[in-house]
Amino acid sequence: MPLELVLNVAVGGVLTGLVYGLMALGLSVIFGVMRVVNFAHGEMMTIAMYAAVIAFAQWQLDPFLMLLPVAGGLFLFGYALQAGLINPFIARPEHSQFILLVAVAIIMVNGLLMAFGPNARNVLVPYALDSFEFGPLLVDKVRLYAAVASLGLAAALFVFFRGTRTGKAIRAAADNHTGALVVGLNVQRLYALTFGLGSACVGAAGCLMALLIDVTPTLGPVYTLLGFVIVIVGGLGSMAGALLGGVLIGLSEALAGLFLVPSAKSMVSFALLILVLLIRPHGLLGRST
Amino acid sequence: MRIAGLPLLAGLDRRAVTLLALLLIGLLFVPAVAGPYLLSIMILVLYFAYVGQAWNVMMGMAGQLSLGHSLYVGLGAYVAAALFVHAGIGPWIGALAAMAVATLAGAVIGYLAFRFRVGGVYFALLTIAFAEFTRIGFDHMTWLGGSAGLFLPVAQRERNDLWSLRGDPVMFYYVILGMAVTALALCRHLARSRIGFYWRAIREDPVAAEALGIDVFRYKMLAAMASSAMTAPAGVFFAFYYNNLFPEQIFSMLRSIELILGPIIGGLGTLFGPVLGAFVLTILAEALQEALQTLGWQIPGIKQVFYGFCLLLVIVFLPNGIWPPLARRLGLDVR
Amino acid sequence: MTAALEVVNLSKSFRGLRAVVDVEFTAAAGVVTAVIGPNGAGKTTLFNLIAGAIKPDAGSVRFGGTDITGLRPDQICRAGIGRTFQLVRPFAGLTVEENVTAGALMREPDVAAARVHANEILALLDLSDRRRRLAAELTLPDRKRLELARALATQPTLLLLDEVMAGLRPTETDRMVETLTRLNRERGLTIVLIEHVMRAVMALAGKVIVLHHGEKIAEGSPAAVATDPAVVESYLGAEVA
């Protein structure tokens, strides 16, 4: 196999992996702060993808323009979902939370199926087939832009958590729930905000993914699982781990697609998930709590 | 008033026995009065009652959340179907092989999970990962049809052949009824014996259970193996009733979720919850679809949206399911 | 007097923090031994080491002459050591009777026999009228009694009690002391208990062991230990500062 081909595929995988990372970042933030496992994560991404597809089909709006509006919409959606439905479940047993979100996921997948039918749709921007040449490397334009946008948004989120009062308050609530209550933080609002932010991440990631793959209503569960694979590989609750996990999974998927039958490539992800669950229950960069 | 003598009914009061007997008689006469459509729905109800009961052993009794039970349904289905198609071995022998394979799979997953202390949500994810891994694997097994599916020779409907499970829906109805009744009786027996007490103790608090001399690892393993063994015959039934198998369908995560709806909606950890949940859910969903069809609306996905809302409402408002409050109203033991 | 439990040079550190350091003591058969000391002295860690919940870094535990170091909690329970937890851990979704039956099953041949035995213990601990209630519905004093009942149901020869009086009112404490005295006198049960309630320690214990910063600083009769300057200082130093 020519090295150039491998290299090209690898670079593509890394770039896609950064978008995966942004998606998984949302899952990781939600888990890290609230210890809630968002089982509807991939489904939320699918909703965002449809938003991008519809905006493009109806008004020819470029998904990169839609990035912030869609993220904002998903933020509101996530905020409301947490405040209205999930909050009473924070103190309930783990499996009840899980089942609640499974129910939400089922409704989303099939709601999309009812609304848009089973056929695949896509976004074909005018520059969809353009690419940059870096020596022997041929890099898709959309993929590079999407990766850069993902990195930018992840950095913005990082700055928010490190640099702003609200961000610090959220981290305080994550570290010590009771302590946060004692010092007068409105934990319920912070949780809703966190779920909103996590949803905004996956919303933005959905917008970008719409440029890279076709969207069908049943994409949700696959990407929920992919999200879990990534955050567990990287360490649930670790922001940098989510990005790193995304890159690793993107890369391994791309290479597996090259060396194995393409349809078998997600087998590699699941095998990786099994291994990581067994060997490193806290992932590569996770906290050992 | 307790009824002695029949060990299977030991501990049930007269009222409960009467209601159970009435239900059983009613179910026995369903094929006499029901048309083909209603019969097919009742087969589905009993199928979910059976497989829900099997899953309930693991989650409801021992507290281990498996979201990958479609793995055992699929393995059961493929083992029995492959033996039938490739070697001409009938489904009853095939079911034994299917149970052996599923038990082995359950034991391997259980061993890895419990030895490496993969618990809670991580355990649920592990079960999904194994099911999905297997699904993709079967997609590539060409001698089992791969993603194009495995098909069983369709029956000649002159005579019911119970030994080969080739025949009309009435025969399948009685087979699945027998399976559901057996599962209920078996689970009742398990719940009332030492193993049932130990499973519930582990479900409630594994650390405290260990301090009472319970070998937690061993009993979790037994739960995983019992549950996977019980689930496999559901797959065998599925294979011979529908006559076709696709990895994409039988191993899918949606199937895993579908089969846990009954016990959750009926009541986790209760014996009658899975049965009641299967009845309520399947019949309501079919009624909804019928109603929409008469209105002329054909909307794919609506049944699943309905499932989703049922699950949502129950988990929010009746976290213990609908059976416990109903049982109290009927004056019956919740379990 | 024969030693039921011998703890030899037991040590355990958590990430460099030395929780239990070279602790050595014996608990004589049929005697109530109390382990006291300020918060964080390593008492619960010591119990967890004896009961097998955590593995020691060094040292050994002998019970009835056999080495039980490093065994699993269920094996240690089978050997005849019952324990309660400082923060009670009832099986919340099970009834009181089921809680105790689950414990009784270890030594009884079947569920029916275990239930009979469980009910004897419930009667002994004045819990009979609550046996059909869910454990989650019990008050704290009743939960503490349930915790004790469950441990007793495993028919131990040695009972490890971790603060069974904490959070009880004085009258309830007296009731618990009376129960424990009866178990010790009438059944010859060996008891090792961690306790902060000094009134109970004085009433029950034949011997007291004092831990401070993971180390044993004193050992002897309750009266002797109470006047030991090192003990007084450890308490004053810890509680006042």
PDB file of C-alpha atoms in Angstrom, chain C residues 127-230:
ATOM      1  CA  LEU C 127     -38.058  -5.731  65.559  1.00  0.00           C
ATOM      2  CA  SER C 128     -40.768  -8.365  65.120  1.00  0.00           C
ATOM      3  CA  ASP C 129     -43.574  -5.865  64.673  1.00  0.00           C
ATOM      4  CA  ARG C 130     -41.696  -4.187  61.822  1.00  0.00           C
ATOM      5  CA  ARG C 131     -40.733  -7.296  59.915  1.00  0.00           C
ATOM      6  CA  ARG C 132     -43.027  -6.627  56.947  1.00  0.00           C
ATOM      7  CA  ARG C 133     -41.894  -3.022  56.585  1.00  0.00           C
ATOM      8  CA  LEU C 134     -39.358  -1.999  53.953  1.00  0.00           C
ATOM      9  CA  ALA C 135     -35.951  -1.281  55.455  1.00  0.00           C
ATOM     10  CA  ALA C 136     -36.024   2.148  53.790  1.00  0.00           C
ATOM     11  CA  GLU C 137     -38.992   3.140  55.951  1.00  0.00           C
ATOM     12  CA  LEU C 138     -37.274   2.503  59.292  1.00  0.00           C
ATOM     13  CA  THR C 139     -36.083   5.207  61.681  1.00  0.00           C
ATOM     14  CA  LEU C 140     -32.347   5.485  62.343  1.00  0.00           C
ATOM     15  CA  PRO C 141     -32.424   3.586  65.686  1.00  0.00           C
ATOM     16  CA  ASP C 142     -34.376   0.787  64.037  1.00  0.00           C
ATOM     17  CA  ARG C 143     -31.980   0.724  61.114  1.00  0.00           C
ATOM     18  CA  LYS C 144     -29.090   0.376  63.527  1.00  0.00           C
ATOM     19  CA  ARG C 145     -30.871  -2.559  65.164  1.00  0.00           C
ATOM     20  CA  LEU C 146     -31.554  -4.068  61.746  1.00  0.00           C
ATOM     21  CA  GLU C 147     -27.879  -3.761  60.886  1.00  0.00           C
ATOM     22  CA  LEU C 148     -27.061  -5.664  64.066  1.00  0.00           C
ATOM     23  CA  ALA C 149     -29.802  -8.236  63.431  1.00  0.00           C
ATOM     24  CA  ARG C 150     -28.491  -8.949  59.940  1.00  0.00           C
ATOM     25  CA  ALA C 151     -24.958  -9.478  61.200  1.00  0.00           C
ATOM     26  CA  LEU C 152     -26.210 -11.732  64.001  1.00  0.00           C
ATOM     27  CA  ALA C 153     -28.178 -13.797  61.508  1.00  0.00           C
ATOM     28  CA  THR C 154     -24.918 -15.084  60.030  1.00  0.00           C
ATOM     29  CA  GLN C 155     -24.349 -16.742  63.449  1.00  0.00           C
ATOM     30  CA  PRO C 156     -20.925 -15.238  64.068  1.00  0.00           C
ATOM     31  CA  THR C 157     -18.665 -16.115  66.947  1.00  0.00           C
ATOM     32  CA  LEU C 158     -17.084 -12.665  66.705  1.00  0.00           C
ATOM     33  CA  LEU C 159     -19.004  -9.494  66.020  1.00  0.00           C
ATOM     34  CA  LEU C 160     -17.362  -6.293  64.737  1.00  0.00           C
ATOM     35  CA  LEU C 161     -19.599  -3.312  65.536  1.00  0.00           C
ATOM     36  CA  ASP C 162     -18.733   0.052  63.989  1.00  0.00           C
ATOM     37  CA  GLU C 163     -20.422   2.811  66.007  1.00  0.00           C
ATOM     38  CA  VAL C 164     -23.777   1.171  66.483  1.00  0.00           C
ATOM     39  CA  MET C 165     -24.692   3.811  69.092  1.00  0.00           C
ATOM     40  CA  ALA C 166     -23.817   6.912  67.057  1.00  0.00           C
ATOM     41  CA  GLY C 167     -26.822   9.119  66.517  1.00  0.00           C
ATOM     42  CA  LEU C 168     -28.925   7.333  69.115  1.00  0.00           C
ATOM     43  CA  ARG C 169     -30.620   9.138  72.006  1.00  0.00           C
ATOM     44  CA  PRO C 170     -29.513   8.184  75.547  1.00  0.00           C
ATOM     45  CA  THR C 171     -32.499   5.901  76.147  1.00  0.00           C
ATOM     46  CA  GLU C 172     -31.890   4.142  72.861  1.00  0.00           C
ATOM     47  CA  THR C 173     -28.198   3.838  73.687  1.00  0.00           C
ATOM     48  CA  ASP C 174     -29.077   2.162  76.981  1.00  0.00           C
ATOM     49  CA  ARG C 175     -31.337  -0.237  75.131  1.00  0.00           C
ATOM     50  CA  MET C 176     -28.562  -1.135  72.712  1.00  0.00           C
ATOM     51  CA  VAL C 177     -26.056  -1.582  75.567  1.00  0.00           C
ATOM     52  CA  GLU C 178     -28.511  -3.893  77.270  1.00  0.00           C
ATOM     53  CA  THR C 179     -28.973  -5.926  74.090  1.00  0.00           C
ATOM     54  CA  LEU C 180     -25.241  -6.251  73.523  1.00  0.00           C
ATOM     55  CA  THR C 181     -24.620  -7.203  77.155  1.00  0.00           C
ATOM     56  CA  ARG C 182     -27.238  -9.924  76.825  1.00  0.00           C
ATOM     57  CA  LEU C 183     -25.686 -11.263  73.620  1.00  0.00           C
ATOM     58  CA  ASN C 184     -22.280 -11.295  75.249  1.00  0.00           C
ATOM     59  CA  ARG C 185     -23.356 -12.867  78.547  1.00  0.00           C
ATOM     60  CA  GLU C 186     -26.021 -15.296  77.366  1.00  0.00           C
ATOM     61  CA  ARG C 187     -24.529 -16.415  74.086  1.00  0.00           C
ATOM     62  CA  GLY C 188     -20.871 -15.976  74.890  1.00  0.00           C
ATOM     63  CA  LEU C 189     -20.476 -13.809  71.782  1.00  0.00           C
ATOM     64  CA  THR C 190     -17.100 -12.110  71.410  1.00  0.00           C
ATOM     65  CA  ILE C 191     -17.534  -8.464  70.464  1.00  0.00           C
ATOM     66  CA  VAL C 192     -15.082  -5.878  69.157  1.00  0.00           C
ATOM     67  CA  LEU C 193     -16.652  -2.455  68.877  1.00  0.00           C
ATOM     68  CA  ILE C 194     -15.677   0.997  67.731  1.00  0.00           C
ATOM     69  CA  GLU C 195     -17.472   3.534  69.877  1.00  0.00           C
ATOM     70  CA  HIS C 196     -17.490   7.235  70.624  1.00  0.00           C
ATOM     71  CA  VAL C 197     -20.179   7.052  73.279  1.00  0.00           C
ATOM     72  CA  MET C 198     -18.013   6.689  76.394  1.00  0.00           C
ATOM     73  CA  ARG C 199     -20.921   5.758  78.621  1.00  0.00           C
ATOM     74  CA  ALA C 200     -21.467   2.691  76.455  1.00  0.00           C
ATOM     75  CA  VAL C 201     -17.770   1.823  76.375  1.00  0.00           C
ATOM     76  CA  MET C 202     -17.538   1.986  80.163  1.00  0.00           C
ATOM     77  CA  ALA C 203     -20.636  -0.144  80.577  1.00  0.00           C
ATOM     78  CA  LEU C 204     -19.693  -2.814  78.061  1.00  0.00           C
ATOM     79  CA  ALA C 205     -15.994  -3.169  77.521  1.00  0.00           C
ATOM     80  CA  GLY C 206     -13.690  -5.537  79.375  1.00  0.00           C
ATOM     81  CA  LYS C 207     -10.740  -4.084  77.524  1.00  0.00           C
ATOM     82  CA  VAL C 208     -10.118  -0.853  75.647  1.00  0.00           C
ATOM     83  CA  ILE C 209      -7.671  -0.165  72.833  1.00  0.00           C
ATOM     84  CA  VAL C 210      -6.869   3.432  71.946  1.00  0.00           C
ATOM     85  CA  LEU C 211      -5.799   4.425  68.444  1.00  0.00           C
ATOM     86  CA  HIS C 212      -4.310   7.771  67.486  1.00  0.00           C
ATOM     87  CA  HIS C 213      -3.000   8.661  64.022  1.00  0.00           C
ATOM     88  CA  GLY C 214      -3.224   4.997  63.125  1.00  0.00           C
ATOM     89  CA  GLU C 215      -1.103   3.833  66.016  1.00  0.00           C
ATOM     90  CA  LYS C 216      -2.093   2.045  69.184  1.00  0.00           C
ATOM     91  CA  ILE C 217      -1.237   4.399  72.042  1.00  0.00           C
ATOM     92  CA  ALA C 218      -2.835   2.610  74.967  1.00  0.00           C
ATOM     93  CA  GLU C 219      -4.481  -0.626  75.952  1.00  0.00           C
ATOM     94  CA  GLY C 220      -6.082  -1.825  79.183  1.00  0.00           C
ATOM     95  CA  SER C 221      -9.167  -1.795  81.356  1.00  0.00           C
ATOM     96  CA  PRO C 222     -11.642   1.050  80.742  1.00  0.00           C
ATOM     97  CA  ALA C 223     -10.782   2.708  84.026  1.00  0.00           C
ATOM     98  CA  ALA C 224      -7.027   2.526  83.419  1.00  0.00           C
ATOM     99  CA  VAL C 225      -7.273   3.872  79.887  1.00  0.00           C
ATOM    100  CA  ALA C 226      -9.540   6.752  80.875  1.00  0.00           C
ATOM    101  CA  THR C 227      -6.847   8.132  83.187  1.00  0.00           C
ATOM    102  CA  ASP C 228      -3.895   7.461  80.867  1.00  0.00           C
ATOM    103  CA  PRO C 229      -2.226  10.842  80.195  1.00  0.00           C
ATOM    104  CA  ALA C 230      -1.363   9.947  76.583  1.00  0.00           C
TER     105      ALA C 230
END
